[in-house]
């Protein structure tokens, strides 16, 4: 049996984006064999060409309506985002993720009916491109797609999803594709005050779950086997499973800290590497596991919680947050090389100013920059009022690439060359290699325009 591969999710919703080539070098330096992308960013895919890293490319949910209704749009998407980067010396694209958690209960079925028609069109497009056997279509699902009254063995897909899940797993099975699921024990702990904390980790628990002859000592195994039971009820109990996202944030909430993140991720990696599997799948671990996430993403929405910006095993600039043995040959993480930083200077509160009128300035700074570490449970929560002001000012100043006017704040800010970091609270310095000129949103927009033009052109031809 092939060993489970440890991969990473590479998200790019950041104010301080590293050059894609720097990130690909970071992947190779750490011998990370697989990467999952949330959309087809041309700069990222170009950087992955010739790297030997296997790639899963994502399609955002808002593209599903068009791809489900237009075979021409599916052809174009495959041509532009898969075929264009493959071939000798190209990117090794193995999977296309059709949507991202499209069955999430909070979407209220918004994307549900587009998934299978989009898969059908995309599969035909891959076949036309002679990639039908090599590139597999998958659908990353949130763990809320299935449920259990109390025990893993009682797992079943949500009733309103039974029909579409039956169709999906039939398709996956016939194409040799795995079922991709995102599992987050951290969120179980965060959302439920009664959840036993040690059950979220892999160190053993005083609150095991007994399910017949099976005993569960961690939330991951329990959740995973709930999915196995749900698949078994549909007649696909042996379907390979890939963990599309799993991880632990290092900041932004109580329980989200460096120690917990390291203990969880290291425990997970050792658990997977042991090949013990789970009670319902003994000795059969998941096919692949993609850690969430490679890098912090400081521009992500904080609607679920401030921790959303702190999932990375590396900080935004590719520096390891804690020692972690990925089981890939290196005993600990290696930092990104040749990162180009802005000069070592920071913006702080001017000690000679009256800070009585600072509230609106802080509000402005934090509405644009990332101040999540200042909040309750964050690593900068205890640095005092003046420290809070300085942190907010500096986050804004670095975001604005240290533009001198961005540290004015009506005379309340000043530039310093002394690092104002305090204890675990790190005042960042921005990076100069800000990704590239074309942003992902721009790439997405250009694709939409092209697709619509193509479809309009096709409609006009048909009507002539």
Short mmCIF file of C-alpha atoms in Angstrom, two decimals:
data_model
loop_
_atom_site.label_atom_id
_atom_site.label_comp_id
_atom_site.label_asym_id
_atom_site.label_seq_id
_atom_site.Cartn_x
_atom_site.Cartn_y
_atom_site.Cartn_z
CA UNK A 1 0.00 0.00 0.00
CA UNK A 2 1.31 3.49 -0.90
CA UNK A 3 2.12 5.74 2.03
CA UNK A 4 -0.15 8.69 2.71
CA UNK A 5 1.29 11.87 1.25
CA UNK A 6 1.39 15.07 3.29
CA UNK A 7 0.60 18.12 1.18
CA UNK A 8 -0.38 21.72 1.91
CA UNK A 9 -3.05 24.24 0.94
CA UNK A 10 -1.55 27.36 -0.61
CA UNK A 11 -3.98 30.24 -0.14
CA UNK A 12 -3.14 33.69 -1.50
CA UNK A 13 -5.57 36.06 0.30
CA UNK A 14 -2.75 38.13 1.75
CA UNK A 15 -1.68 41.77 1.94
CA UNK A 16 1.96 40.66 1.77
CA UNK A 17 2.23 38.07 -0.98
CA UNK A 18 5.54 36.39 -1.59
CA UNK A 19 6.62 35.83 -5.17
CA UNK A 20 5.15 32.48 -6.34
CA UNK A 21 8.69 31.33 -7.22
CA UNK A 22 9.75 31.98 -3.59
CA UNK A 23 6.84 29.86 -2.34
CA UNK A 24 7.56 27.01 -4.79
CA UNK A 25 11.18 27.08 -3.59
CA UNK A 26 9.82 26.84 -0.02
CA UNK A 27 7.76 23.76 -0.99
CA UNK A 28 10.78 22.07 -2.56
CA UNK A 29 13.09 23.03 0.31
CA UNK A 30 10.67 21.26 2.69
CA UNK A 31 10.19 18.31 0.27
CA UNK A 32 6.42 18.92 0.21
CA UNK A 33 5.19 16.74 -2.68
CA UNK A 34 1.62 18.04 -3.15
CA UNK A 35 -0.12 21.40 -3.11
CA UNK A 36 -3.78 22.40 -3.27
CA UNK A 37 -4.77 25.74 -4.83
CA UNK A 38 -8.12 27.44 -4.40
CA UNK A 39 -8.15 28.90 -7.89
CA UNK A 40 -6.15 28.83 -11.07
CA UNK A 41 -3.76 31.75 -10.57
CA UNK A 42 -1.61 31.97 -13.70
CA UNK A 43 1.48 33.23 -11.85
CA UNK A 44 1.26 30.41 -9.31
CA UNK A 45 0.76 27.74 -11.98
CA UNK A 46 3.67 29.10 -14.01
CA UNK A 47 5.90 28.97 -10.93
CA UNK A 48 4.91 25.32 -10.34
CA UNK A 49 5.97 24.29 -13.86
CA UNK A 50 8.91 21.88 -13.73
CA UNK A 51 8.87 21.79 -9.92
CA UNK A 52 7.79 18.15 -9.60
CA UNK A 53 5.12 19.19 -7.06
CA UNK A 54 1.75 17.56 -7.74
CA UNK A 55 -1.09 20.09 -7.97
CA UNK A 56 -4.80 20.21 -7.19
CA UNK A 57 -6.32 23.28 -8.87
CA UNK A 58 -9.55 24.69 -7.48
CA UNK A 59 -12.56 26.24 -9.20
CA UNK A 60 -14.37 28.84 -7.04
CA UNK A 61 -18.04 28.20 -6.32
CA UNK A 62 -19.18 31.30 -8.20
CA UNK A 63 -17.90 29.80 -11.46
CA UNK A 64 -20.08 26.67 -11.10
CA UNK A 65 -23.29 28.15 -12.64
CA UNK A 66 -21.49 29.05 -15.88
CA UNK A 67 -19.51 25.79 -16.07
CA UNK A 68 -22.65 23.75 -15.42
CA UNK A 69 -24.60 25.41 -18.23
CA UNK A 70 -21.92 25.82 -20.88
CA UNK A 71 -19.71 23.05 -22.31
CA UNK A 72 -17.86 25.81 -24.19
CA UNK A 73 -16.99 27.55 -20.92
CA UNK A 74 -15.75 24.23 -19.49
CA UNK A 75 -13.60 23.68 -22.60
CA UNK A 76 -12.13 27.17 -22.21
CA UNK A 77 -11.45 26.72 -18.50
CA UNK A 78 -9.61 23.43 -19.06
CA UNK A 79 -7.68 24.85 -22.01
CA UNK A 80 -6.58 27.99 -20.14
CA UNK A 81 -6.03 26.60 -16.65
CA UNK A 82 -4.96 22.97 -17.14
CA UNK A 83 -3.74 22.17 -20.67
CA UNK A 84 -1.78 25.44 -20.94
CA UNK A 85 0.48 24.47 -18.04
CA UNK A 86 0.92 20.73 -18.63
CA UNK A 87 3.19 18.73 -20.91
CA UNK A 88 6.95 18.23 -20.80
CA UNK A 89 8.49 20.49 -18.16
CA UNK A 90 5.04 21.72 -17.17
CA UNK A 91 2.98 21.69 -14.00
CA UNK A 92 1.97 18.27 -12.72
CA UNK A 93 -1.76 18.91 -12.32
CA UNK A 94 -3.39 15.75 -10.94
CA UNK A 95 -6.75 17.03 -9.65
CA UNK A 96 -9.29 19.73 -10.38
CA UNK A 97 -11.44 20.61 -7.37
CA UNK A 98 -14.91 21.50 -8.62
CA UNK A 99 -16.05 24.14 -6.13
CA UNK A 100 -14.94 24.50 -2.54
CA UNK A 101 -17.34 23.03 0.04
CA UNK A 102 -20.31 23.72 -2.31
CA UNK A 103 -22.71 21.72 -0.08
CA UNK A 104 -21.96 23.79 3.03
CA UNK A 105 -25.22 24.02 4.97
CA UNK A 106 -24.87 27.80 5.38
CA UNK A 107 -25.08 28.17 1.57
CA UNK A 108 -28.67 26.89 1.75
CA UNK A 109 -28.30 24.83 -1.44
CA UNK A 110 -27.10 27.83 -3.49
CA UNK A 111 -24.52 25.80 -5.46
CA UNK A 112 -25.89 22.30 -4.98
CA UNK A 113 -27.58 21.80 -8.34
CA UNK A 114 -24.63 23.12 -10.35
CA UNK A 115 -22.06 20.59 -9.11
CA UNK A 116 -22.90 17.47 -11.14
CA UNK A 117 -23.63 19.30 -14.45
CA UNK A 118 -20.34 21.21 -14.04
CA UNK A 119 -18.50 17.92 -13.37
CA UNK A 120 -20.10 16.38 -16.46
CA UNK A 121 -19.02 19.27 -18.70
CA UNK A 122 -15.52 19.45 -17.23
CA UNK A 123 -15.00 15.70 -17.58
CA UNK A 124 -15.91 15.91 -21.27
CA UNK A 125 -13.51 18.84 -21.64
CA UNK A 126 -10.68 16.86 -20.00
CA UNK A 127 -11.37 13.93 -22.33
CA UNK A 128 -11.25 16.25 -25.37
CA UNK A 129 -7.90 17.57 -24.10
CA UNK A 130 -6.61 13.96 -23.75
CA UNK A 131 -6.34 14.44 -19.99
CA UNK A 132 -9.38 12.41 -18.95
CA UNK A 133 -7.37 9.56 -17.44
CA UNK A 134 -4.67 11.68 -15.80
CA UNK A 135 -6.46 14.66 -14.24
CA UNK A 136 -9.17 13.63 -11.78
CA UNK A 137 -12.17 15.74 -10.81
CA UNK A 138 -13.00 15.94 -7.10
CA UNK A 139 -15.35 17.98 -4.89
CA UNK A 140 -13.91 19.10 -1.53
CA UNK A 141 -16.72 18.73 1.02
CA UNK A 142 -17.08 20.26 4.44
CA UNK A 143 -17.61 17.69 7.20
CA UNK A 144 -21.12 19.12 7.68
CA UNK A 145 -22.17 17.16 4.56
CA UNK A 146 -22.62 14.17 6.87
CA UNK A 147 -23.90 13.78 10.41
CA UNK A 148 -24.45 11.30 13.19
CA UNK A 149 -26.84 11.29 16.12
CA UNK A 150 -23.97 10.39 18.44
CA UNK A 151 -21.71 7.60 17.18
CA UNK A 152 -19.45 7.34 14.10
CA UNK A 153 -21.09 4.07 12.97
CA UNK A 154 -24.41 5.94 12.64
CA UNK A 155 -22.94 8.41 10.13
CA UNK A 156 -25.08 9.37 7.11
CA UNK A 157 -25.11 12.19 4.59
CA UNK A 158 -27.58 14.99 5.31
CA UNK A 159 -30.98 13.85 4.00
CA UNK A 160 -31.22 16.65 1.42
CA UNK A 161 -27.82 15.58 0.02
CA UNK A 162 -28.45 11.83 -0.27
CA UNK A 163 -29.39 11.95 -3.96
CA UNK A 164 -26.57 14.25 -5.09
CA UNK A 165 -24.00 12.44 -2.93
CA UNK A 166 -25.06 9.14 -4.50
CA UNK A 167 -24.48 10.65 -7.96
CA UNK A 168 -21.16 12.18 -6.87
CA UNK A 169 -19.68 9.03 -5.34
CA UNK A 170 -20.81 6.99 -8.36
CA UNK A 171 -18.92 9.44 -10.59
CA UNK A 172 -15.85 9.45 -8.32
CA UNK A 173 -15.84 5.65 -8.19
CA UNK A 174 -16.15 5.21 -11.96
CA UNK A 175 -13.28 7.67 -12.54
CA UNK A 176 -10.96 6.36 -9.83
CA UNK A 177 -11.22 9.65 -7.91
CA UNK A 178 -11.16 9.94 -4.09
CA UNK A 179 -13.72 11.58 -1.83
CA UNK A 180 -12.20 14.84 -0.53
CA UNK A 181 -13.26 16.07 2.91
CA UNK A 182 -12.18 18.97 5.15
CA UNK A 183 -12.04 18.11 8.87
CA UNK A 184 -11.41 20.70 11.59
CA UNK A 185 -11.27 19.50 15.21
CA UNK A 186 -10.31 23.09 16.15
CA UNK A 187 -13.71 24.36 14.99
CA UNK A 188 -15.48 21.64 16.99
CA UNK A 189 -13.65 22.93 20.06
CA UNK A 190 -14.13 26.62 19.18
CA UNK A 191 -17.87 26.26 18.53
CA UNK A 192 -18.72 24.09 21.56
CA UNK A 193 -17.81 25.04 25.12
CA UNK A 194 -18.59 21.47 26.28
CA UNK A 195 -16.24 19.80 23.78
CA UNK A 196 -13.46 17.99 25.72
CA UNK A 197 -10.27 19.79 24.75
CA UNK A 198 -7.91 16.80 24.73
CA UNK A 199 -10.28 14.91 22.39
CA UNK A 200 -9.37 17.45 19.69
CA UNK A 201 -5.71 16.31 19.83
CA UNK A 202 -3.89 12.98 19.41
CA UNK A 203 -2.35 12.66 22.87
CA UNK A 204 -5.04 10.44 24.40
CA UNK A 205 -8.18 11.47 26.28
CA UNK A 206 -10.11 10.85 29.46
CA UNK A 207 -13.30 11.21 27.36
CA UNK A 208 -13.09 8.39 24.78
CA UNK A 209 -16.14 7.64 22.63
CA UNK A 210 -17.16 3.98 22.70
CA UNK A 211 -19.04 2.77 19.62
CA UNK A 212 -19.74 -0.95 20.03
CA UNK A 213 -16.35 -2.63 20.08
CA UNK A 214 -14.63 0.48 18.67
CA UNK A 215 -13.08 3.12 20.92
CA UNK A 216 -12.30 6.64 19.66
CA UNK A 217 -9.65 8.69 21.44
CA UNK A 218 -9.56 11.69 19.07
CA UNK A 219 -12.03 13.80 17.12
CA UNK A 220 -10.30 13.24 13.77
CA UNK A 221 -10.85 9.45 13.81
CA UNK A 222 -14.44 9.89 14.97
CA UNK A 223 -15.22 12.39 12.24
CA UNK A 224 -13.42 10.36 9.56
CA UNK A 225 -15.30 7.17 10.46
CA UNK A 226 -18.61 9.06 10.42
CA UNK A 227 -17.82 9.72 6.73
CA UNK A 228 -16.80 6.07 6.20
CA UNK A 229 -20.18 5.00 7.65
CA UNK A 230 -22.01 7.48 5.40
CA UNK A 231 -20.17 6.19 2.30
CA UNK A 232 -20.88 2.60 3.38
CA UNK A 233 -24.63 3.36 3.52
CA UNK A 234 -24.40 4.41 -0.15
CA UNK A 235 -22.55 1.20 -1.04
CA UNK A 236 -19.08 2.75 -1.33
CA UNK A 237 -17.49 1.85 2.01
CA UNK A 238 -14.06 1.26 0.40
CA UNK A 239 -13.84 4.59 -1.47
CA UNK A 240 -10.42 6.26 -1.02
CA UNK A 241 -10.57 9.41 1.12
CA UNK A 242 -8.35 12.48 0.88
CA UNK A 243 -8.26 15.09 3.65
CA UNK A 244 -8.49 18.34 1.69
CA UNK A 245 -7.99 20.65 4.68
CA UNK A 246 -6.98 20.08 8.29
CA UNK A 247 -4.95 22.19 10.68
CA UNK A 248 -4.84 24.39 13.75
CA UNK A 249 -4.49 28.19 13.92
CA UNK A 250 -1.65 29.76 15.92
CA UNK A 251 -3.34 33.02 16.94
CA UNK A 252 -6.59 34.98 17.04
CA UNK A 253 -8.63 33.01 19.61
CA UNK A 254 -8.44 31.27 22.96
CA UNK A 255 -6.98 27.85 22.18
CA UNK A 256 -5.33 29.16 19.00
CA UNK A 257 -1.65 29.48 19.83
CA UNK A 258 1.78 28.29 18.72
CA UNK A 259 1.90 25.40 21.20
CA UNK A 260 -1.55 24.02 20.35
CA UNK A 261 -0.90 24.35 16.60
CA UNK A 262 2.38 22.47 16.86
CA UNK A 263 0.97 19.72 19.11
CA UNK A 264 -2.05 19.21 16.81
CA UNK A 265 -0.19 19.22 13.49
CA UNK A 266 2.67 17.06 14.77
CA UNK A 267 0.22 14.65 16.38
CA UNK A 268 -1.75 14.43 13.13
CA UNK A 269 1.36 13.74 11.04
CA UNK A 270 2.58 11.02 13.40
CA UNK A 271 -0.93 9.52 13.52
CA UNK A 272 -1.14 9.35 9.71
CA UNK A 273 2.44 8.05 9.37
CA UNK A 274 1.77 5.22 11.85
CA UNK A 275 -0.55 3.64 9.23
CA UNK A 276 -2.88 2.57 12.05
CA UNK A 277 -5.88 3.94 10.19
CA UNK A 278 -9.14 4.27 12.12
CA UNK A 279 -11.45 1.73 13.80
CA UNK A 280 -13.62 1.41 10.66
CA UNK A 281 -10.59 1.39 8.35
CA UNK A 282 -7.81 -0.30 10.32
CA UNK A 283 -4.35 -0.02 8.74
CA UNK A 284 -5.72 2.17 5.93
CA UNK A 285 -4.91 5.86 6.54
CA UNK A 286 -6.27 8.60 4.24
CA UNK A 287 -4.79 8.57 0.76
CA UNK A 288 -3.42 12.15 1.08
CA UNK A 289 -3.63 14.84 3.75
CA UNK A 290 -3.37 18.54 2.85
CA UNK A 291 -2.48 20.68 5.85
CA UNK A 292 -4.27 23.97 6.14
CA UNK A 293 -2.31 25.96 5.59
CA UNK A 294 1.11 26.72 4.16
CA UNK A 295 1.14 30.48 4.86
CA UNK A 296 -0.89 32.91 6.96
CA UNK A 297 -3.43 34.89 4.91
CA UNK A 298 -3.80 38.29 6.55
CA UNK A 299 -6.55 39.53 4.23
CA UNK A 300 -9.02 36.65 4.82
CA UNK A 301 -12.48 37.40 6.14
CA UNK A 302 -12.67 37.25 9.93
CA UNK A 303 -16.39 36.46 9.90
CA UNK A 304 -15.82 32.92 11.28
CA UNK A 305 -13.29 34.31 13.78
CA UNK A 306 -10.00 36.23 13.99
CA UNK A 307 -8.13 32.91 13.84
CA UNK A 308 -8.93 32.71 10.09
CA UNK A 309 -5.81 34.76 9.36
CA UNK A 310 -3.45 32.52 11.34
CA UNK A 311 -3.66 28.93 9.96
CA UNK A 312 -0.20 28.88 8.37
CA UNK A 313 2.61 26.59 9.48
CA UNK A 314 4.68 29.49 8.10
CA UNK A 315 4.05 33.19 8.69
CA UNK A 316 3.15 35.35 5.66
CA UNK A 317 6.86 35.76 4.85
CA UNK A 318 7.65 32.05 4.76
CA UNK A 319 9.26 31.84 8.21
CA UNK A 320 8.46 28.69 10.22
CA UNK A 321 6.34 29.45 13.28
CA UNK A 322 7.38 26.34 15.21
CA UNK A 323 9.43 23.13 14.80
CA UNK A 324 7.45 20.57 12.77
CA UNK A 325 8.58 17.25 11.32
CA UNK A 326 6.45 16.66 8.22
CA UNK A 327 7.87 13.14 7.94
CA UNK A 328 9.32 14.04 4.53
CA UNK A 329 13.04 13.79 5.33
CA UNK A 330 13.70 17.08 7.13
CA UNK A 331 13.33 16.93 10.90
CA UNK A 332 11.98 20.46 11.02
CA UNK A 333 10.68 23.15 8.72
CA UNK A 334 13.08 25.22 6.63
CA UNK A 335 12.43 28.92 6.11
CA UNK A 336 11.84 30.60 2.76
CA UNK A 337 15.02 31.84 1.09
CA UNK A 338 15.82 35.23 -0.43
CA UNK A 339 12.72 36.99 0.91
CA UNK A 340 12.98 40.68 0.06
CA UNK A 341 11.86 42.73 3.08
CA UNK A 342 11.14 46.42 3.31
CA UNK A 343 13.68 48.34 5.45
CA UNK A 344 13.75 47.54 9.21
CA UNK A 345 11.54 50.36 10.40
CA UNK A 346 8.18 50.52 12.11
CA UNK A 347 5.40 53.02 12.74
CA UNK A 348 4.48 53.53 16.41
CA UNK A 349 2.45 55.92 18.57
CA UNK A 350 4.30 59.19 19.13
CA UNK A 351 5.02 59.31 22.88
CA UNK A 352 4.91 63.13 22.91
CA UNK A 353 1.41 63.29 21.39
CA UNK A 354 -1.94 63.46 23.14
CA UNK A 355 -3.53 60.18 22.08
CA UNK A 356 -7.07 61.13 23.18
CA UNK A 357 -8.25 61.39 19.56
CA UNK A 358 -6.66 58.16 18.37
CA UNK A 359 -9.79 55.96 18.21
CA UNK A 360 -10.83 56.88 14.66
CA UNK A 361 -7.27 56.50 13.39
CA UNK A 362 -7.03 53.02 14.92
CA UNK A 363 -10.39 52.11 13.46
CA UNK A 364 -9.23 53.23 10.01
CA UNK A 365 -5.92 51.34 10.30
CA UNK A 366 -7.57 48.12 11.45
CA UNK A 367 -10.37 48.31 8.87
CA UNK A 368 -7.69 48.01 6.19
CA UNK A 369 -4.77 46.17 7.83
CA UNK A 370 -4.77 43.04 9.99
CA UNK A 371 -5.12 43.72 13.74
CA UNK A 372 -6.58 40.35 14.74
CA UNK A 373 -3.77 39.53 17.17
CA UNK A 374 -4.87 42.47 19.37
CA UNK A 375 -8.21 40.91 20.18
CA UNK A 376 -9.13 38.63 23.07
CA UNK A 377 -7.09 35.42 22.84
CA UNK A 378 -4.58 36.99 20.46
CA UNK A 379 -0.80 37.06 20.99
CA UNK A 380 -0.77 40.88 21.23
CA UNK A 381 -3.81 41.19 23.48
CA UNK A 382 -1.82 42.10 26.59
CA UNK A 383 0.52 44.85 25.31
CA UNK A 384 -1.43 47.81 26.72
CA UNK A 385 -3.21 50.74 25.12
CA UNK A 386 -0.14 52.44 23.65
CA UNK A 387 1.09 49.07 22.35
CA UNK A 388 -2.29 48.47 20.68
CA UNK A 389 -2.12 51.85 18.96
CA UNK A 390 1.43 51.22 17.77
CA UNK A 391 0.54 47.75 16.48
CA UNK A 392 -2.43 49.10 14.50
CA UNK A 393 -0.39 51.99 13.09
CA UNK A 394 2.46 49.67 12.06
CA UNK A 395 0.20 47.11 10.41
CA UNK A 396 -1.25 49.91 8.26
CA UNK A 397 2.19 51.42 7.56
CA UNK A 398 3.62 48.09 6.34
CA UNK A 399 0.51 47.42 4.24
CA UNK A 400 1.11 50.80 2.57
CA UNK A 401 4.69 49.72 1.79
CA UNK A 402 6.09 52.11 4.43
CA UNK A 403 4.85 55.20 2.62
CA UNK A 404 5.88 58.06 4.95
CA UNK A 405 2.42 59.66 4.85
CA UNK A 406 0.87 56.39 6.07
CA UNK A 407 2.55 56.86 9.48
CA UNK A 408 1.27 60.39 10.05
CA UNK A 409 -2.16 59.83 11.62
CA UNK A 410 -2.49 63.62 12.17
CA UNK A 411 0.82 63.71 13.99
CA UNK A 412 0.02 60.79 16.29
CA UNK A 413 2.41 58.34 14.60
CA UNK A 414 6.17 58.31 14.18
CA UNK A 415 8.70 56.07 12.45
CA UNK A 416 11.19 54.17 14.61
CA UNK A 417 14.19 52.01 13.77
CA UNK A 418 13.94 50.08 17.07
CA UNK A 419 11.86 46.90 16.80
CA UNK A 420 8.81 47.50 19.05
CA UNK A 421 7.93 43.77 19.29
CA UNK A 422 7.05 42.70 22.85
CA UNK A 423 7.38 39.06 23.96
CA UNK A 424 5.25 36.87 21.69
CA UNK A 425 3.73 39.94 19.99
CA UNK A 426 5.62 40.41 16.74
CA UNK A 427 5.47 43.77 14.89
CA UNK A 428 5.88 42.83 11.26
CA UNK A 429 8.00 44.31 8.49
CA UNK A 430 6.44 43.99 5.03
CA UNK A 431 7.94 42.31 1.99
CA UNK A 432 8.80 43.98 -1.30
CA UNK A 433 8.26 40.99 -3.57
CA UNK A 434 4.50 41.40 -3.53
CA UNK A 435 3.52 38.40 -5.59
CA UNK A 436 3.18 39.82 -9.07
CA UNK A 437 1.46 42.53 -11.04
CA UNK A 438 -1.62 40.53 -11.97
CA UNK A 439 -3.75 39.71 -8.96
CA UNK A 440 -5.82 36.55 -8.80
CA UNK A 441 -9.03 38.57 -8.85
CA UNK A 442 -7.82 40.20 -12.05
CA UNK A 443 -7.09 36.77 -13.53
CA UNK A 444 -10.55 35.55 -12.53
CA UNK A 445 -12.17 38.66 -14.01
CA UNK A 446 -10.31 38.23 -17.32
CA UNK A 447 -11.41 34.60 -17.46
CA UNK A 448 -15.04 35.55 -16.91
CA UNK A 449 -14.92 38.15 -19.71
CA UNK A 450 -13.35 35.62 -22.09
CA UNK A 451 -15.88 32.95 -21.18
CA UNK A 452 -18.84 35.27 -21.66
CA UNK A 453 -17.49 36.47 -25.02
CA UNK A 454 -17.02 32.86 -26.13
CA UNK A 455 -20.53 31.90 -25.09
CA UNK A 456 -22.06 35.00 -26.70
CA UNK A 457 -20.10 34.21 -29.88
CA UNK A 458 -21.43 30.64 -29.81
CA UNK A 459 -24.99 31.87 -29.26
CA UNK A 460 -24.69 34.31 -32.16
CA UNK A 461 -23.40 31.56 -34.47
CA UNK A 462 -26.29 29.30 -33.51
CA UNK A 463 -28.85 32.02 -34.22
CA UNK A 464 -27.45 32.82 -37.67
#
